[in-house]
Short mmCIF file of C-alpha atoms in Angstrom, two decimals:
data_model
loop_
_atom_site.label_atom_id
_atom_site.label_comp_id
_atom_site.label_asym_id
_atom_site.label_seq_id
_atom_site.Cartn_x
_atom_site.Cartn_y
_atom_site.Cartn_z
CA UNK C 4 62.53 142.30 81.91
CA UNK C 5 63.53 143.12 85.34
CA UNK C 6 65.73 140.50 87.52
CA UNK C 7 65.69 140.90 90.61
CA UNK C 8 68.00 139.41 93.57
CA UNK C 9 65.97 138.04 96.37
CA UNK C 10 69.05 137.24 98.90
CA UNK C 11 72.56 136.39 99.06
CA UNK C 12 74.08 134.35 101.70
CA UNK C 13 77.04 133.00 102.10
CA UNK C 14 78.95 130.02 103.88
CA UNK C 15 82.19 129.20 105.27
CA UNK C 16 84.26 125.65 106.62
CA UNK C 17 84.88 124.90 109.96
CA UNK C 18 88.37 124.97 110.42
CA UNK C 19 90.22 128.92 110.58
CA UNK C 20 93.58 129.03 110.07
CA UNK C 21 95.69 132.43 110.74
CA UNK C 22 97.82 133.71 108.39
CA UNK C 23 100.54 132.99 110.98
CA UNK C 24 100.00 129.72 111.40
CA UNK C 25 99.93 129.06 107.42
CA UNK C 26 103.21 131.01 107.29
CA UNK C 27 105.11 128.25 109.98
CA UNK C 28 103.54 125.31 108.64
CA UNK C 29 104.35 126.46 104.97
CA UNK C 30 107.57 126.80 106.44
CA UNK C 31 108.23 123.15 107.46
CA UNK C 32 106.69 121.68 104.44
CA UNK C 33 108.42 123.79 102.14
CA UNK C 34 111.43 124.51 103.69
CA UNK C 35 113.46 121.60 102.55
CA UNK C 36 111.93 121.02 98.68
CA UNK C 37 112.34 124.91 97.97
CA UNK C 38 115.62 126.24 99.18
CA UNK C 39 114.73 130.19 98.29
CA UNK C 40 111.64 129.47 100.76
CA UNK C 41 113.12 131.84 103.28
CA UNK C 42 112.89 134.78 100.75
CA UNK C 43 109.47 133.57 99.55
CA UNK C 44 108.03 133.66 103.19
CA UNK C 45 107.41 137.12 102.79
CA UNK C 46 104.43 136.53 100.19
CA UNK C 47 102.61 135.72 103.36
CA UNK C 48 102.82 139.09 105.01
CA UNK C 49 102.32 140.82 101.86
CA UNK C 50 99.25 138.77 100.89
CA UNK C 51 96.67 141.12 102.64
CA UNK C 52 94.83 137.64 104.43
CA UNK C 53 94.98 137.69 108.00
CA UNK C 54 93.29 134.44 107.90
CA UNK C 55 91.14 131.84 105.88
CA UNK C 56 89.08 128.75 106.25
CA UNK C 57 89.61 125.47 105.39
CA UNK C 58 87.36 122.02 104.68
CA UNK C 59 90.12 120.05 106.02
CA UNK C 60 92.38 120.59 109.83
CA UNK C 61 95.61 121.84 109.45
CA UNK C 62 97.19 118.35 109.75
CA UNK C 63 96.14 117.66 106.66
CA UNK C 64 98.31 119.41 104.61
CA UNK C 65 101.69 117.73 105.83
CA UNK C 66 100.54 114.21 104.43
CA UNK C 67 100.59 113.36 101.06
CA UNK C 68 97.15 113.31 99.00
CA UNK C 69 96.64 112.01 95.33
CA UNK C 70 93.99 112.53 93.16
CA UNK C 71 91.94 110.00 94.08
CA UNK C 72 92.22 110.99 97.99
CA UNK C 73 91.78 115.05 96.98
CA UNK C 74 88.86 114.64 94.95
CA UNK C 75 86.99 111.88 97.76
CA UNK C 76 87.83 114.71 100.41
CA UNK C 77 86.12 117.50 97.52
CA UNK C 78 82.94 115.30 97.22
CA UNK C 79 82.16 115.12 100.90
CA UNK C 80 82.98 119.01 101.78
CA UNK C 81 81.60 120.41 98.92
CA UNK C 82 78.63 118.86 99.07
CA UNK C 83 78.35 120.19 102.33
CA UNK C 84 79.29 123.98 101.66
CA UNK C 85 76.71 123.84 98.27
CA UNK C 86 74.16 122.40 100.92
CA UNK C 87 74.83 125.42 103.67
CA UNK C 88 74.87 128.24 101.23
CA UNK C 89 72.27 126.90 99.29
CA UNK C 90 69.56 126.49 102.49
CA UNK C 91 71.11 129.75 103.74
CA UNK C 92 70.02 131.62 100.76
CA UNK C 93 66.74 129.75 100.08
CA UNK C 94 65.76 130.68 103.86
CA UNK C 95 66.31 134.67 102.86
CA UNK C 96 64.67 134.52 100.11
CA UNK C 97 61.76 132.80 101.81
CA UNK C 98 61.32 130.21 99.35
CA UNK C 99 61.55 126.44 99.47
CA UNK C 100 63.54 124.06 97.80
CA UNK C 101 61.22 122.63 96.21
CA UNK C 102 60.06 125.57 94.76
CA UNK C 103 63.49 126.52 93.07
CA UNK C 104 62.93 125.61 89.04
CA UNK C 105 66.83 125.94 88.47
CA UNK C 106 69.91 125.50 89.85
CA UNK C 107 73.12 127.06 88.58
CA UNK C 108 76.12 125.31 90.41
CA UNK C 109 79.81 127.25 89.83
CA UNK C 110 82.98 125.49 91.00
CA UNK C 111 86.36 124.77 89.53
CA UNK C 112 88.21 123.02 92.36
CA UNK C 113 87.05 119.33 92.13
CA UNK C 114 85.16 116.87 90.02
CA UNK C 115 81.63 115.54 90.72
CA UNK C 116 79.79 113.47 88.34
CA UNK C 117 76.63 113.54 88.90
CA UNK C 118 77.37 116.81 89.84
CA UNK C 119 77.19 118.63 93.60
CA UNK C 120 73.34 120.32 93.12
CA UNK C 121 72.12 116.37 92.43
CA UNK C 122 74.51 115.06 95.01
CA UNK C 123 72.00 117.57 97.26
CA UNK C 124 68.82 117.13 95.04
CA UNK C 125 66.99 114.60 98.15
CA UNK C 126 68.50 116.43 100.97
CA UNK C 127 67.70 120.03 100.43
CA UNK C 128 64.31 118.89 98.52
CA UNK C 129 64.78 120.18 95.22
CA UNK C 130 62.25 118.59 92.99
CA UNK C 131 62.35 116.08 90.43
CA UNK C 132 62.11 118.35 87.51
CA UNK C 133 64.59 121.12 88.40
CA UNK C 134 66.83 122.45 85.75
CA UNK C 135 70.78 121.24 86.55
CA UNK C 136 73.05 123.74 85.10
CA UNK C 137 76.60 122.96 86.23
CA UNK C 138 79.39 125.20 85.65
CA UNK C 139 83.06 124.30 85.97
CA UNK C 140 86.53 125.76 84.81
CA UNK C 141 85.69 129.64 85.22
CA UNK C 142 87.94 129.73 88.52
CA UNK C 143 87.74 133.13 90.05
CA UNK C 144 85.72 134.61 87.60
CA UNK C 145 82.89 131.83 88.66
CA UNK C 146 80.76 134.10 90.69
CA UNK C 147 80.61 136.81 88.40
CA UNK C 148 80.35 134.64 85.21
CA UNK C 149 77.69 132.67 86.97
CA UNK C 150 75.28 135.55 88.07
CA UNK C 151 75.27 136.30 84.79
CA UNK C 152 74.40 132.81 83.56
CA UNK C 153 71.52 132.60 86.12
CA UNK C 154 70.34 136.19 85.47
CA UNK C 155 70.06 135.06 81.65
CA UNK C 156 67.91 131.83 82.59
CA UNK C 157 65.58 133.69 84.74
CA UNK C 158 65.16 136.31 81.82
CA UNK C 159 64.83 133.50 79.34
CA UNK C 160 61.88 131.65 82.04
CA UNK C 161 59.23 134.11 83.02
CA UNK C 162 58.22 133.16 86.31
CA UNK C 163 61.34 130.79 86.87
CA UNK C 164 63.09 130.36 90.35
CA UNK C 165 66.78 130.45 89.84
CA UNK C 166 69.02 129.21 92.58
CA UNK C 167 73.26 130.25 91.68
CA UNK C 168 75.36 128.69 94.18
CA UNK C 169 79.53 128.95 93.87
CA UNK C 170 81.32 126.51 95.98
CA UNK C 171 85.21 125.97 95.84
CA UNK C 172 87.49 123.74 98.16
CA UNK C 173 90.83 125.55 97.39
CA UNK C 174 92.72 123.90 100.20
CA UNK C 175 92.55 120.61 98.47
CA UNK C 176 94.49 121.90 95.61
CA UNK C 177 97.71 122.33 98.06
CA UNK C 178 100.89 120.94 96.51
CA UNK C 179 103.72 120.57 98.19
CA UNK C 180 105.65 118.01 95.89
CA UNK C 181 105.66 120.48 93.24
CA UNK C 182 107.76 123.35 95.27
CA UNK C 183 106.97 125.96 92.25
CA UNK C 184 106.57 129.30 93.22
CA UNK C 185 102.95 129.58 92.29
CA UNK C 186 102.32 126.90 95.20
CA UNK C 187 103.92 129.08 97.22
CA UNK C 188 101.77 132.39 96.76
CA UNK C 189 98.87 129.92 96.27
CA UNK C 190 99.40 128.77 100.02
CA UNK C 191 99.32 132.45 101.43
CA UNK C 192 96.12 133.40 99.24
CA UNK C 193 93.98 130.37 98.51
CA UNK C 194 90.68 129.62 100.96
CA UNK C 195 87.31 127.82 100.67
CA UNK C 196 84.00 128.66 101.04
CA UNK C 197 80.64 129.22 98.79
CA UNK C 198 77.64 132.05 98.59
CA UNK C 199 74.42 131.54 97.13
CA UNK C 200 72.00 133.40 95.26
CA UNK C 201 68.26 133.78 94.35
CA UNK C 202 66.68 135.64 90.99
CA UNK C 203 63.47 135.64 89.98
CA UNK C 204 61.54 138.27 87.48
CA UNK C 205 59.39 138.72 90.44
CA UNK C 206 59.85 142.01 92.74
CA UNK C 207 60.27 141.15 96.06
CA UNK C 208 57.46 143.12 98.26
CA UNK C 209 59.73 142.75 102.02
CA UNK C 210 62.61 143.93 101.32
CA UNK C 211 65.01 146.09 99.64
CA UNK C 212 64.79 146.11 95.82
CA UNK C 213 68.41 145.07 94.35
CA UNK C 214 67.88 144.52 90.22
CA UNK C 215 70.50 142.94 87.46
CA UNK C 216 71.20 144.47 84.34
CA UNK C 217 73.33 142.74 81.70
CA UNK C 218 76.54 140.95 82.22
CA UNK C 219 79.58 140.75 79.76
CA UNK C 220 83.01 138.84 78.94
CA UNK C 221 86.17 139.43 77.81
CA UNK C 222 88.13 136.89 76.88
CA UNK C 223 91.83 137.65 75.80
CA UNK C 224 93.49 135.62 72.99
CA UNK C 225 97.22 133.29 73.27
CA UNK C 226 96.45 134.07 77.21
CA UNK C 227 96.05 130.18 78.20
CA UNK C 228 98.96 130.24 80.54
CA UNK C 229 98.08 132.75 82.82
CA UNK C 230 95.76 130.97 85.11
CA UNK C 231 94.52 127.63 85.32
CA UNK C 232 94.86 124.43 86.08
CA UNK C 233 98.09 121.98 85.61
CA UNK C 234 96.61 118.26 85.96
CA UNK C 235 98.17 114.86 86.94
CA UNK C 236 98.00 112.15 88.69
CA UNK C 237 98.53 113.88 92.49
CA UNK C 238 95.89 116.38 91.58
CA UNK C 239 95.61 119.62 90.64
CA UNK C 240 98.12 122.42 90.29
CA UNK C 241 97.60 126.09 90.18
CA UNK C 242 99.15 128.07 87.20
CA UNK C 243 99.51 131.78 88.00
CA UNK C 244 102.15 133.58 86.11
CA UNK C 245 103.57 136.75 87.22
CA UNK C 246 102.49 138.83 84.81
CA UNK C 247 98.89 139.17 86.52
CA UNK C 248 99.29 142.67 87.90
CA UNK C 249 100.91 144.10 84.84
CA UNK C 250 98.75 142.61 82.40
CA UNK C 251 95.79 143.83 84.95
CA UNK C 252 97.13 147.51 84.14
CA UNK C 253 97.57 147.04 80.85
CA UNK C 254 93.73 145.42 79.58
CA UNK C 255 91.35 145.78 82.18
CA UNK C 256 90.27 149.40 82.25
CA UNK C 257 89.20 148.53 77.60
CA UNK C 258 87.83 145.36 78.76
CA UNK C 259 85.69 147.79 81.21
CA UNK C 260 84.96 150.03 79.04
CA UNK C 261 83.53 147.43 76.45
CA UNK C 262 81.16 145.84 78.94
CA UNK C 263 79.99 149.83 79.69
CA UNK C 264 79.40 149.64 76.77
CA UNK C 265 78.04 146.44 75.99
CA UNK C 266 75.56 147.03 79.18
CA UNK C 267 74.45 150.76 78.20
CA UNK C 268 76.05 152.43 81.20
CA UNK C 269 78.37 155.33 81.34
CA UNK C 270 81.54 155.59 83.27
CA UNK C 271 79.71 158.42 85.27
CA UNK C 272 77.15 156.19 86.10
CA UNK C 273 78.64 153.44 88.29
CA UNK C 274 78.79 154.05 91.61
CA UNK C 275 81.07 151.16 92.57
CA UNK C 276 83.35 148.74 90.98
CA UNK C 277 83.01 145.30 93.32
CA UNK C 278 86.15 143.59 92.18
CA UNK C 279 87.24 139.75 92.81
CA UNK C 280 90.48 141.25 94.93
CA UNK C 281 92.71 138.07 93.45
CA UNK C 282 95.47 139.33 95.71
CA UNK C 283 96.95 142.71 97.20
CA UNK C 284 98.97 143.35 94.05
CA UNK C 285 96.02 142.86 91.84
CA UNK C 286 93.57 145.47 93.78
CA UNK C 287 96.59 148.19 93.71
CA UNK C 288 96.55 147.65 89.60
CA UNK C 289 92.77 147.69 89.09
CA UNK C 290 92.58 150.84 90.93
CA UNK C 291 95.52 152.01 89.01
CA UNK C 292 93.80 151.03 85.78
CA UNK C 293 90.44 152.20 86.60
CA UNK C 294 91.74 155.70 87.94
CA UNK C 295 90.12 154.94 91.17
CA UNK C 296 91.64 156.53 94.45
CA UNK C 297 94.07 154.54 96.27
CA UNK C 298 92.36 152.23 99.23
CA UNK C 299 88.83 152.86 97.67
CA UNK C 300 88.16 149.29 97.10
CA UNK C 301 88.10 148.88 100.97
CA UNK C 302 85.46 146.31 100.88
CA UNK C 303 87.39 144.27 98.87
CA UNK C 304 90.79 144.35 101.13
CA UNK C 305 88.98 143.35 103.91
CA UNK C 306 86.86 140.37 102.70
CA UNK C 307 90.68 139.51 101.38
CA UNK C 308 92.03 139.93 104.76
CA UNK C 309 89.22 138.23 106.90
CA UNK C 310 88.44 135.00 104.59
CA UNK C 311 91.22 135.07 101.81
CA UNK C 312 90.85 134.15 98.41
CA UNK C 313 87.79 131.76 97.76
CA UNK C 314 87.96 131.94 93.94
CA UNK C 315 84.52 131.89 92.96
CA UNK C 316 82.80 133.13 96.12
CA UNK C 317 84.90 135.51 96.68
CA UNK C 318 83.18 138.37 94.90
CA UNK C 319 79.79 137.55 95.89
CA UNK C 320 81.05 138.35 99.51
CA UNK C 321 82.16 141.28 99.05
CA UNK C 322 78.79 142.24 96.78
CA UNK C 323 77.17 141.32 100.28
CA UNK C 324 79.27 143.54 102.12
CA UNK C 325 79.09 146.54 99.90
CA UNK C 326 75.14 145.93 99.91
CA UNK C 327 75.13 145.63 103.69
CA UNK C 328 76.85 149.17 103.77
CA UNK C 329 74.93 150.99 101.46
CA UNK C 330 72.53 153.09 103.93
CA UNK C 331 69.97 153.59 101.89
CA UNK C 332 71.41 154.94 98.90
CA UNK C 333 70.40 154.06 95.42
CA UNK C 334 73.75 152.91 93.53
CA UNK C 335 74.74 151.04 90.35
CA UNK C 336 77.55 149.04 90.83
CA UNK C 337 79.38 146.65 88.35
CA UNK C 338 80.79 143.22 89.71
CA UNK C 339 84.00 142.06 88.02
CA UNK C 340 86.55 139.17 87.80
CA UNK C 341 89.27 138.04 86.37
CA UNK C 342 89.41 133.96 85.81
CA UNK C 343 91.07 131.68 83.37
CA UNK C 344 90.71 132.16 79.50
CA UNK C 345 92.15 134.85 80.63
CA UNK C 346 89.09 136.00 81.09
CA UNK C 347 87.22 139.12 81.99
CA UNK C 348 83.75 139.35 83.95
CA UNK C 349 81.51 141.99 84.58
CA UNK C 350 77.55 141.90 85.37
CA UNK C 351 75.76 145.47 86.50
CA UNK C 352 73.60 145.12 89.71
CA UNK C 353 71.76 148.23 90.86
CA UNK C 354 70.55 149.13 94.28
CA UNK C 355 66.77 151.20 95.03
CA UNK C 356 67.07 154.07 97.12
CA UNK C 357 64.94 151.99 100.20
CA UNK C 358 65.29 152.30 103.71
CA UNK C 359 66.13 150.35 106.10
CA UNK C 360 69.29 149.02 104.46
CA UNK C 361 68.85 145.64 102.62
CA UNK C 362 71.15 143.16 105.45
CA UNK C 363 71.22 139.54 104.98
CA UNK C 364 73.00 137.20 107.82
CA UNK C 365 76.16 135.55 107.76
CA UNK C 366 77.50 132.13 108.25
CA UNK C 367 77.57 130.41 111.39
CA UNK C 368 81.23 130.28 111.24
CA UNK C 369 81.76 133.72 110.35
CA UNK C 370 79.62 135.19 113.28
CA UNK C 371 81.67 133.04 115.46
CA UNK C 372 84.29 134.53 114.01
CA UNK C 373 83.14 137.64 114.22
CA UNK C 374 84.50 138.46 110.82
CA UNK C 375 80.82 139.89 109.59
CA UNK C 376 78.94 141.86 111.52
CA UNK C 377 75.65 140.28 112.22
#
């Protein structure tokens, strides 16, 4: 059965901090707590952002915030990120809320019980007997994980709408009490934002014909520490351990190969890779892995450089920007991330040879921006 991808949209806060900016206030809150801060402060020019947005102003971040306080603040701006990407991508697609029959909600960065899609059920107008599939703990692998997930449940429901939304409120995670190096590069990488997505086994007849083949995971054994979440009573607190990079050149390109494999594809048959760029190191070892040439994953740098590192989200923007590009051309492309587990995630999407090129809008913020073109 075919899946196909009706739109993609995606959404962004309201408040755009510069790389800069980040950098000096980093400076002052960190300056103190971590005395090798000064050496550390060039993690922000090597980052590859130029700037991110945030749910909450830059004030924010030189108060203190507990749990309690981080997770009230999540509730609120997530809700209202799942609600813009969500309407954003129902309006593409042409369809209604109320016609959706499923809603797959990824997001690793806060707690919500009920969770964010019922939270949203009265104001967008889902209806009363739409599927809730919430998905947390996948971190950056969310968007690629969860395309998969809602890919599977429209396969699995002939004639089912499925809505995929990935929201994350990274900002909120910002320690400063911690002073570990992982807040640190966490601060110069880390943004918000969410991107939406509609399936159905129905072709769409206006516009260009974008299909999703299988998905697959890899999930690496005694790699817990890696990535992930530290928990206590302030909040959360990232866990990224050095070894990223090197481990990325050491397991990716057999984990690729596998899900090849496990998807029916050759190597020679992939037009693209659309990776989840994690950070500048981490794009320089999946090229290295995956033999690419240097700088090829261009799309990638700059959706790093222009919005940072959403987590989740992250990947499906840059799926919209390599889609936006294609001109025309027919190309299979396989999305990937890498997310706590440690975890692999790949899911093929393919692209008709159509023309005119397949273009979906951006955010409000981000034309204002003028980050995407419009």
């Amino acid at each position: 059965m075919s899946i196909y991808l009706h739109s993609l949209a995606t959404a962004l806060p309201a408040y755009c901090l510069t790389q800069d900016e980040v950098k000096e206030r980093a400076a002052t809150i960190f300056g103190d707590a971590y005395p090798d801060f000064s050496r550390l402060k060039k993690t922000f020019d090597n980052a590859g952002v130029d700037r991110r947005y945030s749910v909450v102003p830059p004030s924010w971040f030189h108060n203190h915030h507990d749990w309690r306080d981080r997770n009230a603040e999540f509730l609120t701006s997530a809700k209202a990120l799942f609600i813009e990407a969500a309407q954003a991508t129902l309006d593409k697609a042409g369809w209604s809320a109320h016609e959706v029959d499923c809603v797959v909600t990824v997001c690793s960065t806060g707690i919500a019980t009920p969770s964010l899609e019922a939270r949203a059920l009265t104001e967008l107008g889902f209806k009363p007997s739409v599927m809730r599939v919430p998905v947390f703990g996948l971190g950056c692998a969310g968007g690629v994980s969860g395309l998969g997930i809602a890919r599977r449940l429209a396969a699995g429901s002939p004639g089912a709408k499925v809505l995929m939304v990935a929201v994350e409120t990274c900002s909120l995670a910002f320690r400063a009490d911690r002073a570990e190096k992982a807040d640190i590069i966490s601060a110069a990488l880390f943004a918000d934002g969410a991107a939406g997505v509609a399936l159905s086994d129905e072709e769409p007849a206006d516009r260009r014909v974008i299909t999703l083949g299988a998905g697959h995971q890899t999930t690496w054994p005694n790699t817990l520490d890696i990535m992930g979440w530290d928990v206590d009573g302030t909040g959360l607190g990232v866990m990224l351990d050095r070894s990223i990079p090197t481990f990325v050149e050491e397991a990716f390109a057999p984990a690729a190969q596998a899900a090849m494999q496990a998807t029916g594809l050759m190597p020679d048959a992939i037009d693209r890779f659309v990776c989840h760029p994690g950070g500048a190191k981490v794009l320089v070892a999946l090229e290295a892995t995956m033999k690419l040439a240097a700088g090829s994953l261009d799309a990638e740098r700059a959706i790093l450089r222009e919005v940072g590192n959403m987590s989740a989200p992250t990947v499906l923007f840059i799926l919209k920007r390599v889609l936006e590009n294609a001109e025309g051309h027919a190309q299979t492309m396989m999305a990937c991330a890498l997310g706590p587990g440690f975890t692999a995630s790949f899911q093929s999407v393919h692209l008709e040879a159509v023309a005119p090129p397949w273009q979906t809008s951006p955010s409000a913020a981000a034309r204002d921006a003028k980050l995407i073109p419009a």
